[in-house]
Amino acid sequence: MMQLTDVKAYYDTPRGPVQAVDGVTLDIRENEVLSIAGESGCGKSTLVKVLYDYMPHPLRLVSGEILATIPQDNGETLTLREHEIRDYWWRHISYIPQASMSILNPVVRVERQFYDAAGGRYARGNRRELRKQIISYLRELELPEEVLTSFPHQLSGGMRQRVIVALATFMHPKIVLGDEPTTALDVVVQRGILTMLTRLQRQMQNTLVIVSHDMGVHYQISDRMAIMYAGKIVELGPTEALFHGAMHPYTDNLIKSLPRIGDRDVRTGIPGAPPSLLNPPKGCRFEARCPHVMDVCRREEPPFHEERDDHMVACHLF
């Protein structure tokens, strides 16, 4: 569905480039839920922007290849490379950002924003038919028709986020990218949004990529997990395999920090702090915080390789 090969995307700053995504190779499969996890500042959101071909200044694609292969209804395949993906936003690939107000135009009613998302696919003469389709789709998502005549500020945060999910999936895109789609929402609303996303993924049989800090969310909804640290993917594999047999020390620490019902043990965070992405270490980027650090970790960057069946890791322990 999407293949990234040694992709590097940096933010240009007066102090030098911030290496937010640095040498990421990733294969995103058809009809899967892939989650991306890691601490704040590790490059998760930047990676999603790269996937969506949304790179506003000062973000730029430095090198690497991005290839999207989108199956069409006629049986053919649409092949897109970097900088071509944006021409197919909403139709084949859509994006759910962290903040709902950042994508909804605050001075335009929701109805108009659905028309804009549909683009030139419908002539003005078919506006009435399009409105019927929108209303029908909103009902499927348990959204009232009244949201169409509302301005975004008239809706609650949870309702706005549901509207964005509806916008992002209305055209039945093959790939949906969710960047912290439940941020700043209470747990009940979060569960509703996630349930909606996973249900739509099953119905449409599309690919869903979810970014979240919440490891519990990943465990509940994803088929595979990619763990990012300091601009790199350090572990990638089936969600069950990562939770019950994590190989990278960073992944292991993330999972051990999760609270569990009935477990009263004190949870501790990972000591230290991530390295600066302005000048990251030449070896393993986790070496300063790793309890298993060796001399080779400081000298050489560990290769990202398949250690077990469909389970990849970048660590000198393996």
PDB file of N, CA and C in Angstrom, residues 219-316:
ATOM      1  N   TYR A 219      -2.738  -1.252  21.730  1.00  0.00           N
ATOM      2  CA  TYR A 219      -2.997  -2.673  21.992  1.00  0.00           C
ATOM      3  C   TYR A 219      -4.424  -3.057  21.596  1.00  0.00           C
ATOM      4  N   GLN A 220      -5.360  -2.134  21.817  1.00  0.00           N
ATOM      5  CA  GLN A 220      -6.769  -2.434  21.542  1.00  0.00           C
ATOM      6  C   GLN A 220      -7.098  -2.475  20.058  1.00  0.00           C
ATOM      7  N   ILE A 221      -6.472  -1.620  19.252  1.00  0.00           N
ATOM      8  CA  ILE A 221      -6.976  -1.447  17.889  1.00  0.00           C
ATOM      9  C   ILE A 221      -6.021  -1.847  16.772  1.00  0.00           C
ATOM     10  N   SER A 222      -4.716  -2.000  17.040  1.00  0.00           N
ATOM     11  CA  SER A 222      -3.778  -2.139  15.923  1.00  0.00           C
ATOM     12  C   SER A 222      -3.396  -3.582  15.640  1.00  0.00           C
ATOM     13  N   ASP A 223      -3.064  -3.835  14.380  1.00  0.00           N
ATOM     14  CA  ASP A 223      -2.535  -5.132  13.958  1.00  0.00           C
ATOM     15  C   ASP A 223      -1.021  -5.171  14.127  1.00  0.00           C
ATOM     16  N   ARG A 224      -0.372  -4.057  13.759  1.00  0.00           N
ATOM     17  CA  ARG A 224       1.081  -3.950  13.921  1.00  0.00           C
ATOM     18  C   ARG A 224       1.419  -2.628  14.589  1.00  0.00           C
ATOM     19  N   MET A 225       2.603  -2.598  15.212  1.00  0.00           N
ATOM     20  CA  MET A 225       3.070  -1.376  15.860  1.00  0.00           C
ATOM     21  C   MET A 225       4.464  -1.023  15.366  1.00  0.00           C
ATOM     22  N   ALA A 226       4.686   0.273  15.163  1.00  0.00           N
ATOM     23  CA  ALA A 226       6.014   0.801  14.878  1.00  0.00           C
ATOM     24  C   ALA A 226       6.413   1.691  16.052  1.00  0.00           C
ATOM     25  N   ILE A 227       7.545   1.404  16.664  1.00  0.00           N
ATOM     26  CA  ILE A 227       8.024   2.188  17.806  1.00  0.00           C
ATOM     27  C   ILE A 227       9.100   3.146  17.315  1.00  0.00           C
ATOM     28  N   MET A 228       8.877   4.447  17.517  1.00  0.00           N
ATOM     29  CA  MET A 228       9.836   5.461  17.088  1.00  0.00           C
ATOM     30  C   MET A 228      10.594   6.025  18.281  1.00  0.00           C
ATOM     31  N   TYR A 229      11.872   6.298  18.026  1.00  0.00           N
ATOM     32  CA  TYR A 229      12.696   6.962  19.036  1.00  0.00           C
ATOM     33  C   TYR A 229      13.697   7.858  18.324  1.00  0.00           C
ATOM     34  N   ALA A 230      13.684   9.129  18.658  1.00  0.00           N
ATOM     35  CA  ALA A 230      14.645  10.103  18.144  1.00  0.00           C
ATOM     36  C   ALA A 230      14.763  10.066  16.624  1.00  0.00           C
ATOM     37  N   GLY A 231      13.609  10.039  15.947  1.00  0.00           N
ATOM     38  CA  GLY A 231      13.594  10.141  14.497  1.00  0.00           C
ATOM     39  C   GLY A 231      13.722   8.842  13.745  1.00  0.00           C
ATOM     40  N   LYS A 232      13.846   7.725  14.476  1.00  0.00           N
ATOM     41  CA  LYS A 232      14.020   6.433  13.816  1.00  0.00           C
ATOM     42  C   LYS A 232      13.002   5.422  14.322  1.00  0.00           C
ATOM     43  N   ILE A 233      12.674   4.443  13.489  1.00  0.00           N
ATOM     44  CA  ILE A 233      11.874   3.310  13.943  1.00  0.00           C
ATOM     45  C   ILE A 233      12.840   2.283  14.520  1.00  0.00           C
ATOM     46  N   VAL A 234      12.646   1.942  15.805  1.00  0.00           N
ATOM     47  CA  VAL A 234      13.558   1.017  16.478  1.00  0.00           C
ATOM     48  C   VAL A 234      12.983  -0.389  16.587  1.00  0.00           C
ATOM     49  N   GLU A 235      11.650  -0.521  16.438  1.00  0.00           N
ATOM     50  CA  GLU A 235      11.043  -1.847  16.470  1.00  0.00           C
ATOM     51  C   GLU A 235       9.723  -1.809  15.701  1.00  0.00           C
ATOM     52  N   LEU A 236       9.449  -2.885  14.996  1.00  0.00           N
ATOM     53  CA  LEU A 236       8.237  -2.983  14.183  1.00  0.00           C
ATOM     54  C   LEU A 236       7.801  -4.435  14.147  1.00  0.00           C
ATOM     55  N   GLY A 237       6.532  -4.668  14.473  1.00  0.00           N
ATOM     56  CA  GLY A 237       6.054  -6.038  14.437  1.00  0.00           C
ATOM     57  C   GLY A 237       4.605  -6.141  14.838  1.00  0.00           C
ATOM     58  N   PRO A 238       4.057  -7.368  14.865  1.00  0.00           N
ATOM     59  CA  PRO A 238       2.675  -7.564  15.305  1.00  0.00           C
ATOM     60  C   PRO A 238       2.481  -7.045  16.719  1.00  0.00           C
ATOM     61  N   THR A 239       1.346  -6.415  16.957  1.00  0.00           N
ATOM     62  CA  THR A 239       1.093  -5.791  18.261  1.00  0.00           C
ATOM     63  C   THR A 239       1.217  -6.791  19.408  1.00  0.00           C
ATOM     64  N   GLU A 240       0.627  -7.952  19.259  1.00  0.00           N
ATOM     65  CA  GLU A 240       0.705  -8.975  20.306  1.00  0.00           C
ATOM     66  C   GLU A 240       2.156  -9.350  20.591  1.00  0.00           C
ATOM     67  N   ALA A 241       2.943  -9.484  19.544  1.00  0.00           N
ATOM     68  CA  ALA A 241       4.341  -9.873  19.708  1.00  0.00           C
ATOM     69  C   ALA A 241       5.129  -8.803  20.459  1.00  0.00           C
ATOM     70  N   LEU A 242       4.840  -7.528  20.171  1.00  0.00           N
ATOM     71  CA  LEU A 242       5.554  -6.461  20.860  1.00  0.00           C
ATOM     72  C   LEU A 242       5.175  -6.394  22.335  1.00  0.00           C
ATOM     73  N   PHE A 243       3.898  -6.571  22.631  1.00  0.00           N
ATOM     74  CA  PHE A 243       3.459  -6.458  24.021  1.00  0.00           C
ATOM     75  C   PHE A 243       3.895  -7.650  24.867  1.00  0.00           C
ATOM     76  N   HIS A 244       4.059  -8.799  24.239  1.00  0.00           N
ATOM     77  CA  HIS A 244       4.407  -9.992  25.014  1.00  0.00           C
ATOM     78  C   HIS A 244       5.822 -10.486  24.753  1.00  0.00           C
ATOM     79  N   GLY A 245       6.544  -9.776  23.896  1.00  0.00           N
ATOM     80  CA  GLY A 245       7.922 -10.180  23.634  1.00  0.00           C
ATOM     81  C   GLY A 245       8.723  -9.065  23.000  1.00  0.00           C
ATOM     82  N   ALA A 246       8.647  -7.868  23.594  1.00  0.00           N
ATOM     83  CA  ALA A 246       9.380  -6.717  23.053  1.00  0.00           C
ATOM     84  C   ALA A 246      10.878  -7.009  23.062  1.00  0.00           C
ATOM     85  N   MET A 247      11.559  -6.647  21.992  1.00  0.00           N
ATOM     86  CA  MET A 247      12.995  -6.893  21.889  1.00  0.00           C
ATOM     87  C   MET A 247      13.824  -5.655  22.206  1.00  0.00           C
ATOM     88  N   HIS A 248      13.390  -4.496  21.743  1.00  0.00           N
ATOM     89  CA  HIS A 248      14.178  -3.284  21.990  1.00  0.00           C
ATOM     90  C   HIS A 248      13.963  -2.806  23.428  1.00  0.00           C
ATOM     91  N   PRO A 249      15.020  -2.439  24.138  1.00  0.00           N
ATOM     92  CA  PRO A 249      14.866  -1.974  25.530  1.00  0.00           C
ATOM     93  C   PRO A 249      13.921  -0.788  25.672  1.00  0.00           C
ATOM     94  N   TYR A 250      13.867   0.073  24.665  1.00  0.00           N
ATOM     95  CA  TYR A 250      12.959   1.221  24.730  1.00  0.00           C
ATOM     96  C   TYR A 250      11.504   0.762  24.691  1.00  0.00           C
ATOM     97  N   THR A 251      11.187  -0.152  23.773  1.00  0.00           N
ATOM     98  CA  THR A 251       9.828  -0.697  23.700  1.00  0.00           C
ATOM     99  C   THR A 251       9.457  -1.376  25.009  1.00  0.00           C
ATOM    100  N   ASP A 252      10.387  -2.151  25.547  1.00  0.00           N
ATOM    101  CA  ASP A 252      10.146  -2.862  26.805  1.00  0.00           C
ATOM    102  C   ASP A 252       9.833  -1.889  27.932  1.00  0.00           C
ATOM    103  N   ASN A 253      10.556  -0.779  27.998  1.00  0.00           N
ATOM    104  CA  ASN A 253      10.306   0.226  29.039  1.00  0.00           C
ATOM    105  C   ASN A 253       8.966   0.910  28.844  1.00  0.00           C
ATOM    106  N   LEU A 254       8.596   1.197  27.603  1.00  0.00           N
ATOM    107  CA  LEU A 254       7.295   1.819  27.330  1.00  0.00           C
ATOM    108  C   LEU A 254       6.157   0.936  27.827  1.00  0.00           C
ATOM    109  N   ILE A 255       6.252  -0.353  27.546  1.00  0.00           N
ATOM    110  CA  ILE A 255       5.187  -1.283  27.926  1.00  0.00           C
ATOM    111  C   ILE A 255       5.146  -1.472  29.445  1.00  0.00           C
ATOM    112  N   LYS A 256       6.305  -1.543  30.071  1.00  0.00           N
ATOM    113  CA  LYS A 256       6.351  -1.732  31.520  1.00  0.00           C
ATOM    114  C   LYS A 256       5.830  -0.516  32.275  1.00  0.00           C
ATOM    115  N   SER A 257       5.818   0.637  31.641  1.00  0.00           N
ATOM    116  CA  SER A 257       5.322   1.843  32.302  1.00  0.00           C
ATOM    117  C   SER A 257       3.806   1.921  32.329  1.00  0.00           C
ATOM    118  N   LEU A 258       3.126   0.998  31.606  1.00  0.00           N
ATOM    119  CA  LEU A 258       1.659   1.012  31.561  1.00  0.00           C
ATOM    120  C   LEU A 258       1.067   0.581  32.893  1.00  0.00           C
ATOM    121  N   PRO A 259       0.086   1.316  33.422  1.00  0.00           N
ATOM    122  CA  PRO A 259      -0.617   0.852  34.633  1.00  0.00           C
ATOM    123  C   PRO A 259      -1.509  -0.334  34.306  1.00  0.00           C
ATOM    124  N   ARG A 260      -1.647  -1.240  35.256  1.00  0.00           N
ATOM    125  CA  ARG A 260      -2.489  -2.414  35.062  1.00  0.00           C
ATOM    126  C   ARG A 260      -3.465  -2.539  36.224  1.00  0.00           C
ATOM    127  N   ILE A 261      -4.687  -2.935  35.918  1.00  0.00           N
ATOM    128  CA  ILE A 261      -5.719  -3.069  36.941  1.00  0.00           C
ATOM    129  C   ILE A 261      -5.291  -4.108  37.974  1.00  0.00           C
ATOM    130  N   GLY A 262      -5.334  -3.713  39.243  1.00  0.00           N
ATOM    131  CA  GLY A 262      -4.992  -4.622  40.323  1.00  0.00           C
ATOM    132  C   GLY A 262      -3.509  -4.667  40.665  1.00  0.00           C
ATOM    133  N   ASP A 263      -2.676  -4.065  39.825  1.00  0.00           N
ATOM    134  CA  ASP A 263      -1.232  -4.061  40.073  1.00  0.00           C
ATOM    135  C   ASP A 263      -0.860  -2.770  40.789  1.00  0.00           C
ATOM    136  N   ARG A 264      -0.366  -2.903  42.024  1.00  0.00           N
ATOM    137  CA  ARG A 264      -0.048  -1.714  42.826  1.00  0.00           C
ATOM    138  C   ARG A 264       1.441  -1.365  42.804  1.00  0.00           C
ATOM    139  N   ASP A 265       2.194  -2.029  41.981  1.00  0.00           N
ATOM    140  CA  ASP A 265       3.617  -1.700  41.875  1.00  0.00           C
ATOM    141  C   ASP A 265       3.795  -0.267  41.384  1.00  0.00           C
ATOM    142  N   VAL A 266       4.807   0.391  41.890  1.00  0.00           N
ATOM    143  CA  VAL A 266       5.106   1.765  41.489  1.00  0.00           C
ATOM    144  C   VAL A 266       5.674   1.750  40.066  1.00  0.00           C
ATOM    145  N   ARG A 267       5.098   2.566  39.213  1.00  0.00           N
ATOM    146  CA  ARG A 267       5.575   2.677  37.840  1.00  0.00           C
ATOM    147  C   ARG A 267       6.618   3.783  37.748  1.00  0.00           C
ATOM    148  N   THR A 268       7.703   3.507  37.066  1.00  0.00           N
ATOM    149  CA  THR A 268       8.752   4.508  36.906  1.00  0.00           C
ATOM    150  C   THR A 268       8.947   4.814  35.428  1.00  0.00           C
ATOM    151  N   GLY A 269       9.298   6.052  35.151  1.00  0.00           N
ATOM    152  CA  GLY A 269       9.558   6.443  33.773  1.00  0.00           C
ATOM    153  C   GLY A 269      10.936   6.013  33.322  1.00  0.00           C
ATOM    154  N   ILE A 270      11.212   6.234  32.051  1.00  0.00           N
ATOM    155  CA  ILE A 270      12.537   5.910  31.511  1.00  0.00           C
ATOM    156  C   ILE A 270      13.492   7.018  31.936  1.00  0.00           C
ATOM    157  N   PRO A 271      14.605   6.685  32.589  1.00  0.00           N
ATOM    158  CA  PRO A 271      15.523   7.737  33.051  1.00  0.00           C
ATOM    159  C   PRO A 271      16.152   8.491  31.887  1.00  0.00           C
ATOM    160  N   GLY A 272      16.557   9.733  32.170  1.00  0.00           N
ATOM    161  CA  GLY A 272      17.209  10.528  31.147  1.00  0.00           C
ATOM    162  C   GLY A 272      16.239  11.173  30.194  1.00  0.00           C
ATOM    163  N   ALA A 273      16.768  11.695  29.101  1.00  0.00           N
ATOM    164  CA  ALA A 273      15.962  12.387  28.094  1.00  0.00           C
ATOM    165  C   ALA A 273      16.454  12.024  26.709  1.00  0.00           C
ATOM    166  N   PRO A 274      15.589  12.109  25.698  1.00  0.00           N
ATOM    167  CA  PRO A 274      16.024  11.813  24.325  1.00  0.00           C
ATOM    168  C   PRO A 274      17.122  12.773  23.877  1.00  0.00           C
ATOM    169  N   PRO A 275      17.964  12.360  22.938  1.00  0.00           N
ATOM    170  CA  PRO A 275      19.031  13.247  22.456  1.00  0.00           C
ATOM    171  C   PRO A 275      18.477  14.362  21.589  1.00  0.00           C
ATOM    172  N   SER A 276      19.260  15.419  21.452  1.00  0.00           N
ATOM    173  CA  SER A 276      18.879  16.505  20.557  1.00  0.00           C
ATOM    174  C   SER A 276      18.921  16.007  19.119  1.00  0.00           C
ATOM    175  N   LEU A 277      17.889  16.326  18.364  1.00  0.00           N
ATOM    176  CA  LEU A 277      17.851  15.929  16.964  1.00  0.00           C
ATOM    177  C   LEU A 277      18.592  16.922  16.070  1.00  0.00           C
ATOM    178  N   LEU A 278      19.155  17.957  16.684  1.00  0.00           N
ATOM    179  CA  LEU A 278      20.049  18.839  15.949  1.00  0.00           C
ATOM    180  C   LEU A 278      21.415  18.182  15.752  1.00  0.00           C
ATOM    181  N   ASN A 279      21.814  17.387  16.749  1.00  0.00           N
ATOM    182  CA  ASN A 279      23.119  16.724  16.701  1.00  0.00           C
ATOM    183  C   ASN A 279      23.021  15.381  17.406  1.00  0.00           C
ATOM    184  N   PRO A 280      22.315  14.421  16.820  1.00  0.00           N
ATOM    185  CA  PRO A 280      22.134  13.122  17.476  1.00  0.00           C
ATOM    186  C   PRO A 280      23.433  12.328  17.531  1.00  0.00           C
ATOM    187  N   PRO A 281      23.544  11.397  18.475  1.00  0.00           N
ATOM    188  CA  PRO A 281      24.767  10.581  18.572  1.00  0.00           C
ATOM    189  C   PRO A 281      24.947   9.711  17.335  1.00  0.00           C
ATOM    190  N   LYS A 282      26.203   9.354  17.046  1.00  0.00           N
ATOM    191  CA  LYS A 282      26.484   8.590  15.830  1.00  0.00           C
ATOM    192  C   LYS A 282      26.126   7.117  15.978  1.00  0.00           C
ATOM    193  N   GLY A 283      26.068   6.613  17.204  1.00  0.00           N
ATOM    194  CA  GLY A 283      25.711   5.226  17.427  1.00  0.00           C
ATOM    195  C   GLY A 283      24.218   5.061  17.627  1.00  0.00           C
ATOM    196  N   CYS A 284      23.828   4.175  18.547  1.00  0.00           N
ATOM    197  CA  CYS A 284      22.419   4.007  18.878  1.00  0.00           C
ATOM    198  C   CYS A 284      21.925   5.250  19.608  1.00  0.00           C
ATOM    199  N   ARG A 285      20.795   5.776  19.224  1.00  0.00           N
ATOM    200  CA  ARG A 285      20.300   7.014  19.821  1.00  0.00           C
ATOM    201  C   ARG A 285      19.716   6.798  21.215  1.00  0.00           C
ATOM    202  N   PHE A 286      19.539   5.552  21.596  1.00  0.00           N
ATOM    203  CA  PHE A 286      19.001   5.240  22.924  1.00  0.00           C
ATOM    204  C   PHE A 286      20.114   4.894  23.920  1.00  0.00           C
ATOM    205  N   GLU A 287      21.368   4.906  23.492  1.00  0.00           N
ATOM    206  CA  GLU A 287      22.453   4.382  24.319  1.00  0.00           C
ATOM    207  C   GLU A 287      22.596   5.090  25.666  1.00  0.00           C
ATOM    208  N   ALA A 288      22.337   6.386  25.723  1.00  0.00           N
ATOM    209  CA  ALA A 288      22.509   7.112  26.980  1.00  0.00           C
ATOM    210  C   ALA A 288      21.473   6.729  28.037  1.00  0.00           C
ATOM    211  N   ARG A 289      20.379   6.113  27.618  1.00  0.00           N
ATOM    212  CA  ARG A 289      19.294   5.757  28.542  1.00  0.00           C
ATOM    213  C   ARG A 289      19.116   4.248  28.675  1.00  0.00           C
ATOM    214  N   CYS A 290      19.893   3.490  27.946  1.00  0.00           N
ATOM    215  CA  CYS A 290      19.686   2.048  27.867  1.00  0.00           C
ATOM    216  C   CYS A 290      20.362   1.309  29.012  1.00  0.00           C
ATOM    217  N   PRO A 291      19.654   0.417  29.707  1.00  0.00           N
ATOM    218  CA  PRO A 291      20.266  -0.357  30.797  1.00  0.00           C
ATOM    219  C   PRO A 291      21.208  -1.450  30.290  1.00  0.00           C
ATOM    220  N   HIS A 292      21.187  -1.733  28.978  1.00  0.00           N
ATOM    221  CA  HIS A 292      22.016  -2.798  28.418  1.00  0.00           C
ATOM    222  C   HIS A 292      23.099  -2.257  27.494  1.00  0.00           C
ATOM    223  N   VAL A 293      23.461  -0.995  27.637  1.00  0.00           N
ATOM    224  CA  VAL A 293      24.376  -0.360  26.702  1.00  0.00           C
ATOM    225  C   VAL A 293      25.740  -1.066  26.682  1.00  0.00           C
ATOM    226  N   MET A 294      26.303  -1.179  25.470  1.00  0.00           N
ATOM    227  CA  MET A 294      27.629  -1.763  25.258  1.00  0.00           C
ATOM    228  C   MET A 294      28.478  -0.761  24.481  1.00  0.00           C
ATOM    229  N   ASP A 295      29.771  -1.035  24.396  1.00  0.00           N
ATOM    230  CA  ASP A 295      30.662  -0.116  23.680  1.00  0.00           C
ATOM    231  C   ASP A 295      30.248   0.052  22.224  1.00  0.00           C
ATOM    232  N   VAL A 296      29.805  -1.033  21.597  1.00  0.00           N
ATOM    233  CA  VAL A 296      29.428  -0.970  20.188  1.00  0.00           C
ATOM    234  C   VAL A 296      28.235  -0.040  19.989  1.00  0.00           C
ATOM    235  N   CYS A 297      27.390   0.090  21.009  1.00  0.00           N
ATOM    236  CA  CYS A 297      26.212   0.963  20.902  1.00  0.00           C
ATOM    237  C   CYS A 297      26.619   2.423  20.723  1.00  0.00           C
ATOM    238  N   ARG A 298      27.752   2.792  21.308  1.00  0.00           N
ATOM    239  CA  ARG A 298      28.213   4.181  21.211  1.00  0.00           C
ATOM    240  C   ARG A 298      28.951   4.445  19.903  1.00  0.00           C
ATOM    241  N   ARG A 299      29.459   3.377  19.297  1.00  0.00           N
ATOM    242  CA  ARG A 299      30.260   3.543  18.080  1.00  0.00           C
ATOM    243  C   ARG A 299      29.447   3.394  16.799  1.00  0.00           C
ATOM    244  N   GLU A 300      28.516   2.434  16.794  1.00  0.00           N
ATOM    245  CA  GLU A 300      27.852   2.069  15.542  1.00  0.00           C
ATOM    246  C   GLU A 300      26.333   2.109  15.684  1.00  0.00           C
ATOM    247  N   GLU A 301      25.693   2.589  14.648  1.00  0.00           N
ATOM    248  CA  GLU A 301      24.225   2.576  14.618  1.00  0.00           C
ATOM    249  C   GLU A 301      23.746   1.150  14.344  1.00  0.00           C
ATOM    250  N   PRO A 302      22.852   0.610  15.150  1.00  0.00           N
ATOM    251  CA  PRO A 302      22.393  -0.764  14.928  1.00  0.00           C
ATOM    252  C   PRO A 302      21.554  -0.866  13.659  1.00  0.00           C
ATOM    253  N   PRO A 303      21.742  -1.915  12.871  1.00  0.00           N
ATOM    254  CA  PRO A 303      20.938  -2.084  11.653  1.00  0.00           C
ATOM    255  C   PRO A 303      19.505  -2.484  12.003  1.00  0.00           C
ATOM    256  N   PHE A 304      18.580  -2.021  11.192  1.00  0.00           N
ATOM    257  CA  PHE A 304      17.167  -2.373  11.362  1.00  0.00           C
ATOM    258  C   PHE A 304      16.940  -3.640  10.549  1.00  0.00           C
ATOM    259  N   HIS A 305      16.687  -4.762  11.239  1.00  0.00           N
ATOM    260  CA  HIS A 305      16.629  -6.046  10.548  1.00  0.00           C
ATOM    261  C   HIS A 305      15.528  -6.925  11.132  1.00  0.00           C
ATOM    262  N   GLU A 306      15.158  -7.947  10.389  1.00  0.00           N
ATOM    263  CA  GLU A 306      14.141  -8.886  10.847  1.00  0.00           C
ATOM    264  C   GLU A 306      14.807  -9.937  11.737  1.00  0.00           C
ATOM    265  N   GLU A 307      14.432  -9.931  13.005  1.00  0.00           N
ATOM    266  CA  GLU A 307      15.007 -10.862  13.970  1.00  0.00           C
ATOM    267  C   GLU A 307      14.113 -12.083  14.154  1.00  0.00           C
ATOM    268  N   ARG A 308      12.811 -11.861  14.141  1.00  0.00           N
ATOM    269  CA  ARG A 308      11.842 -12.949  14.207  1.00  0.00           C
ATOM    270  C   ARG A 308      10.891 -12.808  13.034  1.00  0.00           C
ATOM    271  N   ASP A 309       9.999 -13.760  12.881  1.00  0.00           N
ATOM    272  CA  ASP A 309       9.058 -13.728  11.780  1.00  0.00           C
ATOM    273  C   ASP A 309       8.205 -12.463  11.838  1.00  0.00           C
ATOM    274  N   ASP A 310       8.376 -11.595  10.819  1.00  0.00           N
ATOM    275  CA  ASP A 310       7.610 -10.350  10.700  1.00  0.00           C
ATOM    276  C   ASP A 310       7.846  -9.416  11.873  1.00  0.00           C
ATOM    277  N   HIS A 311       8.986  -9.535  12.536  1.00  0.00           N
ATOM    278  CA  HIS A 311       9.279  -8.716  13.718  1.00  0.00           C
ATOM    279  C   HIS A 311      10.682  -8.157  13.532  1.00  0.00           C
ATOM    280  N   MET A 312      10.772  -6.821  13.365  1.00  0.00           N
ATOM    281  CA  MET A 312      12.042  -6.158  13.084  1.00  0.00           C
ATOM    282  C   MET A 312      12.489  -5.310  14.255  1.00  0.00           C
ATOM    283  N   VAL A 313      13.801  -5.179  14.398  1.00  0.00           N
ATOM    284  CA  VAL A 313      14.350  -4.423  15.522  1.00  0.00           C
ATOM    285  C   VAL A 313      15.689  -3.819  15.108  1.00  0.00           C
ATOM    286  N   ALA A 314      16.018  -2.684  15.737  1.00  0.00           N
ATOM    287  CA  ALA A 314      17.325  -2.050  15.532  1.00  0.00           C
ATOM    288  C   ALA A 314      18.007  -2.000  16.897  1.00  0.00           C
ATOM    289  N   CYS A 315      18.780  -3.054  17.212  1.00  0.00           N
ATOM    290  CA  CYS A 315      19.422  -3.143  18.521  1.00  0.00           C
ATOM    291  C   CYS A 315      20.600  -4.105  18.437  1.00  0.00           C
ATOM    292  N   HIS A 316      21.727  -3.727  19.038  1.00  0.00           N
ATOM    293  CA  HIS A 316      22.920  -4.572  19.007  1.00  0.00           C
ATOM    294  C   HIS A 316      22.782  -5.806  19.901  1.00  0.00           C
TER     295      HIS A 316
END
